[in-house]
Amino acid sequence: MDIRDIRIEAFDYPLPDGRIAKHPLAERDRCLLLFKNEKGEVSTRIFRELPDLLPADSMLVYNNTRVINARLRFRKGEHCDGALIEIFCLEPVVPADYACNFASDSRCSWTCFVGNSKRWKDEPLRMALDIDGENLTLTATRIAREGNTSVVEFSWDNTAVTFSRIISAVGEIPIPPYLNRNTEESDSKDYQTVFSHIDGSVAAPTAGLHFTPEVLADIDKRGIPRRELTLHVGAGTFQPVKSDVIGEHDMHSEFIAVSRNLIEELSQSDRKVIAVGTTSVRTLESLYHLGCRLADGLPADTLPQWYPYDPSHPQLSVDKAMQAILSHLDSTGEDTFVASTRLMIAPGYKYRIVKGMVTNFHQPRSTLLLLVSAFLNSNQANPDWRTIYDYALADPRFRFLSYGDACLFL
């Protein structure tokens, strides 16, 4: 069967609201860990045990992205006492580079979702601010509409303040909509991983939320290398597949950045790559296909969602794909490979780099559940996704979604 003909109804399951974790545990690494070993055997462990469950010859790769305070609330009217307009920053437009945009000192623009959009007739919205003693007026102007999103320009009248400082001071962490609650002060810490330090995401790479300094130290003691990459998570990660077949689903685009050092290591090392979270999975697998595109003389700034399934795909070894990227970096003089990916991973996909993953339990009918299913189905000894989820649902201790429990699949 063509992968595009897969019906999303086959990836549905009942998830009572009571099984969705509204807050994380006080001790992150004390959550449950559903462990599936290489033989397909499933057991219930504690996340704190993760270092001992990782293969001795593995390498852990995680996403270092940091969630930004992407939600800004404006009030209409000269005295800012009118209708509430919520602006949710999704992706930078000018400057398009994340770091440059955050460093802007007078204006920048973003693609945004706009809440209560019908009440905003495109007049400028203003907000008077005092940020660490620096006074300024922040203005939001809608300059374009693109489907269900808008391009919003932000401008302010104090060059001593960057956009990064503005959103840090007055923005809110955009917690997932399925939590059905408002952002709380605790979320500003709870919804960040301990290894986050590159600003850009509007959602956390939630598999990383379980890690603590103690867990990382134990991984180091076992001699298992830890490596970083970056994928800035977009709001599309929460978008369910609404079409009957996945071939009609338009996969969202996300920014990725991978260092030359990691690419060289992927090319040369025989270690089993264990990816922390579906974002790391998508980045690593996208890296392989982008290398194949470069080797084939194709553009590699963006990975189309169906490229891995194209009959003309060159099907290179991982080493040759990585070498193509390294040659590209040599020609550009860059030390980091940057691109965007729309990769769709679904049953029938052949994993090239990832040999294991740490992940959470995902929403029904989601592309993330498709990704997990593709990994579980890659080995005949593995149980399928439904067996795994039935196991967890049958145990009332397991908690689901972003603040819920974890899985380790090998």
Coordinates of C-alpha atoms in Angstrom, one line a residue:
M1 CA 0.0 0.0 0.0
D2 CA 1.2 3.5 -0.8
I3 CA 2.1 5.3 2.4
R4 CA -0.1 8.2 1.4
D5 CA -3.1 5.9 1.6
I6 CA -2.7 5.2 5.3
R7 CA -6.0 6.0 7.1
I8 CA -5.5 8.1 10.2
E9 CA -8.5 6.4 11.9
A10 CA -6.2 3.4 12.5
F11 CA -4.2 5.7 14.8
D12 CA -7.0 6.7 17.1
Y13 CA -7.5 5.6 20.7
P14 CA -9.7 6.7 23.6
L15 CA -7.8 9.2 25.9
P16 CA -9.9 10.3 28.9
D17 CA -9.1 13.8 30.1
G18 CA -8.3 12.3 33.5
R19 CA -5.3 10.5 32.0
I20 CA -3.7 13.8 30.7
A21 CA -1.2 15.1 33.1
K22 CA -2.0 18.8 33.9
H23 CA 1.3 19.4 35.7
P24 CA 4.6 17.5 35.9
L25 CA 5.7 15.5 39.0
A26 CA 7.6 17.5 41.6
E27 CA 10.6 15.3 40.9
R28 CA 10.9 15.1 37.1
D29 CA 13.0 11.9 37.0
R30 CA 10.5 9.9 39.2
C31 CA 7.9 9.6 36.5
L32 CA 7.1 6.2 35.0
L33 CA 9.1 4.9 32.1
L34 CA 7.6 2.3 29.7
F35 CA 10.6 0.3 28.5
K36 CA 10.7 -1.8 25.3
N37 CA 14.0 -3.6 24.8
E38 CA 15.5 -4.9 21.6
K39 CA 13.7 -8.2 22.0
G40 CA 10.3 -6.4 22.1
E41 CA 9.8 -7.1 25.8
V42 CA 7.8 -4.4 27.6
S43 CA 8.1 -3.5 31.3
T44 CA 7.3 -0.6 33.6
R45 CA 10.3 1.2 35.1
I46 CA 11.2 4.6 36.7
F47 CA 12.8 7.3 34.5
R48 CA 15.6 7.6 37.0
E49 CA 16.7 4.1 35.8
L50 CA 17.3 5.3 32.2
P51 CA 21.1 5.5 32.4
D52 CA 21.2 1.8 33.2
L53 CA 18.8 0.9 30.4
L54 CA 20.8 2.6 27.6
P55 CA 23.1 0.3 25.6
A56 CA 26.8 0.7 26.6
D57 CA 27.6 1.4 22.9
S58 CA 25.0 4.1 22.5
M59 CA 25.1 7.9 22.1
L60 CA 22.3 10.1 23.4
V61 CA 21.2 13.1 21.2
Y62 CA 18.8 15.7 22.5
N63 CA 17.3 19.0 21.4
N64 CA 18.7 22.1 23.0
T65 CA 15.9 24.4 21.9
R66 CA 14.4 26.8 24.5
V67 CA 10.7 27.7 24.6
I68 CA 10.1 31.4 24.2
N69 CA 7.4 33.5 25.8
A70 CA 5.6 33.5 22.5
R71 CA 2.1 34.6 23.6
L72 CA 1.6 38.4 23.8
R73 CA -1.7 40.0 25.0
F74 CA -2.7 43.5 23.8
R75 CA -5.8 45.6 24.6
K76 CA -7.4 47.7 21.9
G77 CA -8.0 51.4 22.3
E78 CA -6.1 54.5 23.1
H79 CA -6.2 53.7 26.8
C80 CA -5.6 49.9 26.2
D81 CA -8.9 49.1 27.8
G82 CA -10.7 47.6 24.8
A83 CA -11.0 44.0 23.4
L84 CA -8.2 41.6 24.3
I85 CA -6.2 40.6 21.2
E86 CA -3.8 37.7 21.7
I87 CA -0.8 37.4 19.4
F88 CA 1.0 34.1 19.3
C89 CA 4.5 34.3 17.7
L90 CA 5.2 31.3 15.5
E91 CA 8.2 31.9 13.2
P92 CA 10.4 35.0 12.5
V93 CA 10.0 36.7 9.2
V94 CA 12.3 39.8 9.3
P95 CA 15.0 39.1 10.2
A96 CA 14.3 35.4 9.4
D97 CA 17.2 34.2 11.5
Y98 CA 16.1 33.5 15.0
A99 CA 19.1 34.9 16.8
C100 CA 19.1 38.1 14.7
N101 CA 15.4 38.5 15.3
F102 CA 15.7 38.2 19.0
A103 CA 18.6 40.7 18.9
S104 CA 16.5 43.3 17.0
D105 CA 16.5 46.7 18.8
S106 CA 13.7 48.6 17.1
R107 CA 11.5 46.4 14.9
C108 CA 11.0 42.8 13.7
S109 CA 8.2 40.8 12.2
W110 CA 6.7 37.3 12.9
T111 CA 4.2 34.9 11.5
C112 CA 1.6 34.7 14.2
F113 CA -1.7 33.2 15.2
V114 CA -4.1 36.0 16.3
G115 CA -6.7 35.3 19.0
N116 CA -9.9 37.3 18.7
S117 CA -8.8 38.3 15.2
K118 CA -12.2 39.5 14.1
R119 CA -12.1 42.2 16.6
W120 CA -8.8 43.6 15.3
K121 CA -9.4 45.8 12.3
D122 CA -5.7 46.1 11.7
E123 CA -5.2 49.4 13.6
P124 CA -1.9 49.4 15.5
L125 CA -2.0 47.9 19.0
R126 CA 0.1 49.5 21.7
M127 CA 1.5 48.5 25.1
A128 CA 3.4 50.8 27.4
L129 CA 6.2 48.9 29.2
D130 CA 8.9 49.4 31.9
I131 CA 11.5 46.7 31.5
D132 CA 14.2 46.9 34.2
G133 CA 13.9 50.7 34.3
E134 CA 13.8 51.1 30.5
N135 CA 10.5 52.7 29.3
L136 CA 9.1 52.0 25.9
T137 CA 6.0 51.6 23.9
L138 CA 5.6 48.3 22.0
T139 CA 3.4 48.5 18.9
A140 CA 2.0 45.6 16.9
T141 CA 0.9 46.2 13.3
R142 CA -0.7 43.5 11.1
I143 CA 0.9 43.8 7.7
A144 CA -0.4 40.7 5.9
R145 CA -2.8 37.7 6.3
E146 CA -1.8 34.3 5.1
G147 CA -4.6 31.7 5.5
N148 CA -5.2 31.3 9.2
T149 CA -2.0 33.2 10.2
S150 CA -0.9 36.8 10.0
V151 CA 2.4 38.6 9.6
V152 CA 2.7 41.0 12.5
E153 CA 5.4 43.7 12.7
F154 CA 6.5 44.7 16.2
S155 CA 8.2 48.1 16.7
W156 CA 9.3 49.9 19.8
D157 CA 10.9 53.2 20.7
N158 CA 13.9 52.3 22.9
T159 CA 16.9 50.8 21.2
A160 CA 18.4 49.8 24.5
V161 CA 15.9 46.9 24.7
T162 CA 15.9 43.9 22.4
F163 CA 12.9 41.9 21.3
S164 CA 14.2 39.0 23.3
R165 CA 14.0 41.1 26.5
I166 CA 10.5 42.3 25.5
I167 CA 9.0 38.9 25.2
S168 CA 10.9 37.6 28.2
A169 CA 9.4 40.4 30.3
V170 CA 5.8 40.5 29.0
G171 CA 5.1 37.3 27.0
E172 CA 3.7 34.0 28.3
I173 CA 4.9 30.5 27.9
P174 CA 2.5 28.9 25.4
I175 CA 1.5 25.6 27.1
P176 CA -0.2 23.0 25.0
P177 CA -3.9 23.6 24.3
Y178 CA -5.0 20.1 25.4
L179 CA -4.0 21.0 29.1
N180 CA -7.2 23.1 29.1
R181 CA -5.9 25.6 31.6
N182 CA -4.2 29.0 31.7
T183 CA -0.4 29.4 31.9
E184 CA 0.8 29.4 35.5
E185 CA 4.0 30.8 36.9
S186 CA 5.4 27.3 37.5
D187 CA 5.2 26.6 33.7
S188 CA 8.0 29.0 33.0
K189 CA 10.3 26.5 34.7
D190 CA 8.4 23.2 34.3
Y191 CA 8.0 23.7 30.5
Q192 CA 11.8 23.9 29.9
T193 CA 14.3 21.1 29.7
V194 CA 17.4 21.3 31.8
F195 CA 19.6 21.4 28.6
S196 CA 17.6 24.2 26.8
H197 CA 19.6 27.2 25.8
I198 CA 18.8 28.1 22.2
D199 CA 15.7 30.4 22.0
G200 CA 13.1 29.6 19.4
S201 CA 10.5 27.0 20.2
V202 CA 6.8 27.7 20.8
A203 CA 6.4 24.2 22.4
A204 CA 8.8 22.1 24.5
P205 CA 10.6 19.0 23.3
T206 CA 8.7 17.3 26.0
A207 CA 10.6 14.0 26.2
G208 CA 13.5 16.1 27.5
L209 CA 11.4 17.4 30.5
H210 CA 12.2 14.2 32.5
F211 CA 15.9 14.7 32.6
T212 CA 17.6 16.1 35.7
P213 CA 21.3 16.9 36.4
E214 CA 21.5 13.7 38.3
V215 CA 20.3 11.6 35.4
L216 CA 22.7 13.3 33.0
A217 CA 25.6 12.8 35.5
D218 CA 24.8 9.1 35.7
I219 CA 24.8 8.9 31.9
D220 CA 28.2 10.5 31.9
K221 CA 29.4 8.0 34.5
R222 CA 28.5 5.2 32.2
G223 CA 30.6 6.7 29.4
I224 CA 27.7 7.3 27.1
P225 CA 28.4 10.5 25.0
R226 CA 25.7 13.2 25.1
R227 CA 25.3 15.4 22.0
E228 CA 23.0 18.4 21.1
L229 CA 21.2 19.6 18.1
T230 CA 18.5 22.2 17.5
L231 CA 14.9 21.9 16.2
H232 CA 12.7 24.8 17.0
V233 CA 9.3 23.3 17.7
G234 CA 6.4 25.0 15.9
A235 CA 2.7 25.1 16.8
G236 CA 2.0 22.6 14.1
T237 CA 3.3 19.8 16.4
F238 CA -0.2 20.0 18.1
Q239 CA -2.1 19.9 14.8
P240 CA -4.0 16.6 14.5
V241 CA -4.3 14.9 11.1
K242 CA -7.8 16.0 10.0
S243 CA -7.9 14.3 6.6
D244 CA -9.0 10.7 6.2
V245 CA -5.7 9.7 4.7
I246 CA -2.3 11.0 5.7
G247 CA -1.4 11.8 2.0
E248 CA -3.7 14.8 2.3
H249 CA -2.1 16.2 5.4
D250 CA 0.2 19.2 4.9
M251 CA 3.2 18.7 7.2
H252 CA 4.4 21.7 9.1
S253 CA 7.9 23.1 8.6
E254 CA 10.5 23.4 11.4
F255 CA 13.9 24.9 11.6
I256 CA 16.9 22.6 12.3
A257 CA 20.6 23.2 13.0
V258 CA 23.3 20.6 13.5
S259 CA 26.9 21.2 14.2
R260 CA 29.8 20.0 12.0
N261 CA 31.2 18.0 14.9
L262 CA 28.0 16.0 15.3
I263 CA 27.7 15.3 11.6
E264 CA 31.3 14.1 11.6
E265 CA 30.5 11.8 14.5
L266 CA 27.4 10.4 12.8
S267 CA 29.6 9.7 9.8
Q268 CA 32.4 7.9 11.7
S269 CA 30.9 6.4 14.9
D270 CA 29.4 2.9 15.2
R271 CA 27.5 4.0 18.4
K272 CA 23.8 3.4 18.5
V273 CA 22.1 6.8 18.3
I274 CA 19.3 7.2 20.9
A275 CA 17.2 10.3 20.2
V276 CA 15.5 12.2 23.0
G277 CA 12.1 13.1 21.7
T278 CA 10.4 13.1 18.3
T279 CA 12.0 16.5 17.5
S280 CA 15.5 14.9 17.7
V281 CA 14.3 12.0 15.7
R282 CA 13.0 14.3 12.9
T283 CA 16.2 16.3 12.9
L284 CA 18.5 13.3 12.7
E285 CA 16.4 11.5 10.0
S286 CA 16.0 14.7 8.1
L287 CA 19.8 15.2 8.1
Y288 CA 20.3 11.9 6.3
H289 CA 17.8 12.8 3.5
L290 CA 19.1 16.3 3.2
G291 CA 22.6 14.8 2.6
C292 CA 21.1 12.5 -0.1
R293 CA 19.6 15.6 -1.8
L294 CA 23.0 17.4 -1.7
A295 CA 24.7 14.3 -3.2
D296 CA 22.0 14.2 -5.9
G297 CA 22.5 17.9 -6.8
L298 CA 19.2 18.9 -5.3
P299 CA 18.5 21.9 -3.0
A300 CA 18.9 21.1 0.7
D301 CA 17.5 24.2 2.4
T302 CA 14.2 22.4 2.9
L303 CA 13.2 18.8 3.1
P304 CA 9.9 18.0 1.4
Q305 CA 7.6 15.8 3.4
W306 CA 7.4 12.9 1.0
Y307 CA 11.1 12.9 -0.3
P308 CA 12.1 9.7 1.6
Y309 CA 9.5 7.8 -0.3
D310 CA 10.4 9.1 -3.8
P311 CA 11.5 6.3 -6.2
S312 CA 14.4 8.4 -7.4
H313 CA 15.8 8.7 -3.8
P314 CA 19.5 7.6 -4.1
Q315 CA 19.4 5.5 -0.9
L316 CA 23.0 6.3 0.2
S317 CA 24.8 5.0 3.2
V318 CA 24.7 7.2 6.3
D319 CA 28.4 7.9 5.9
K320 CA 28.0 9.1 2.3
A321 CA 25.0 11.3 3.2
M322 CA 27.0 12.9 6.0
Q323 CA 30.0 13.4 3.8
A324 CA 27.8 15.3 1.3
I325 CA 26.7 17.7 4.1
L326 CA 30.4 18.1 5.2
S327 CA 31.4 18.9 1.7
H328 CA 28.6 21.5 1.6
L329 CA 29.8 23.0 4.8
D330 CA 33.3 23.2 3.4
S331 CA 32.1 25.1 0.4
T332 CA 30.1 27.6 2.5
G333 CA 32.7 28.0 5.2
E334 CA 30.0 27.2 7.9
D335 CA 30.4 25.1 11.0
T336 CA 26.6 24.5 11.4
F337 CA 24.2 23.0 8.9
V338 CA 20.9 24.8 8.9
A339 CA 17.7 23.9 7.0
S340 CA 14.0 23.4 7.5
T341 CA 12.2 20.1 7.5
R342 CA 8.7 19.0 6.6
L343 CA 9.6 15.3 7.0
M344 CA 6.6 12.9 7.4
I345 CA 7.6 9.7 9.2
A346 CA 4.9 7.1 9.0
P347 CA 4.6 3.3 8.9
G348 CA 6.7 2.1 5.9
Y349 CA 9.4 4.6 6.6
K350 CA 13.0 3.1 6.9
Y351 CA 14.9 4.6 9.8
R352 CA 18.5 5.4 8.9
I353 CA 20.2 7.0 11.9
V354 CA 18.0 6.5 15.0
K355 CA 18.3 3.2 16.8
G356 CA 16.3 4.1 19.9
M357 CA 14.2 6.9 21.2
V358 CA 13.0 8.4 24.5
T359 CA 9.5 9.8 23.9
N360 CA 6.3 10.6 25.7
F361 CA 2.8 9.3 25.0
H362 CA 1.2 11.2 22.1
Q363 CA -2.2 12.5 21.1
P364 CA -4.5 10.2 19.1
R365 CA -4.5 10.8 15.3
S366 CA -1.2 12.7 15.4
T367 CA 1.8 12.7 13.2
L368 CA 3.9 12.0 16.3
L369 CA 2.0 8.7 16.8
L370 CA 2.7 7.9 13.2
L371 CA 6.4 8.4 13.8
V372 CA 6.4 6.1 16.8
S373 CA 4.5 3.5 15.0
A374 CA 7.0 3.6 12.1
F375 CA 9.8 2.9 14.6
L376 CA 8.0 0.1 16.4
N377 CA 7.1 -1.5 13.0
S378 CA 10.7 -1.4 11.8
N379 CA 11.5 -4.7 13.5
Q380 CA 9.3 -7.9 13.4
A381 CA 10.1 -8.6 17.1
N382 CA 8.5 -5.3 18.2
P383 CA 4.9 -5.0 19.5
D384 CA 2.9 -2.4 17.5
W385 CA 2.0 1.0 18.9
R386 CA -1.5 -0.1 20.0
T387 CA 0.0 -2.9 22.1
I388 CA 2.2 -0.4 23.8
Y389 CA -0.6 2.1 24.4
D390 CA -3.0 -0.5 25.6
Y391 CA -0.4 -1.6 28.1
A392 CA -0.1 2.0 29.5
L393 CA -3.8 2.7 29.4
A394 CA -4.5 -0.5 31.4
D395 CA -2.2 0.8 34.2
P396 CA -3.9 3.8 35.9
R397 CA -0.5 5.1 37.1
F398 CA 0.6 6.1 33.6
R399 CA 0.0 9.8 32.7
F400 CA -0.2 11.0 29.1
L401 CA 1.0 13.9 26.9
S402 CA 3.5 16.7 27.6
Y403 CA 3.7 16.6 31.4
G404 CA 3.1 12.8 31.5
D405 CA 5.3 9.8 31.6
A406 CA 8.0 8.6 29.2
C407 CA 8.9 5.6 27.0
L408 CA 12.3 4.2 26.0
F409 CA 12.1 2.2 22.8
L410 CA 15.2 0.2 21.6

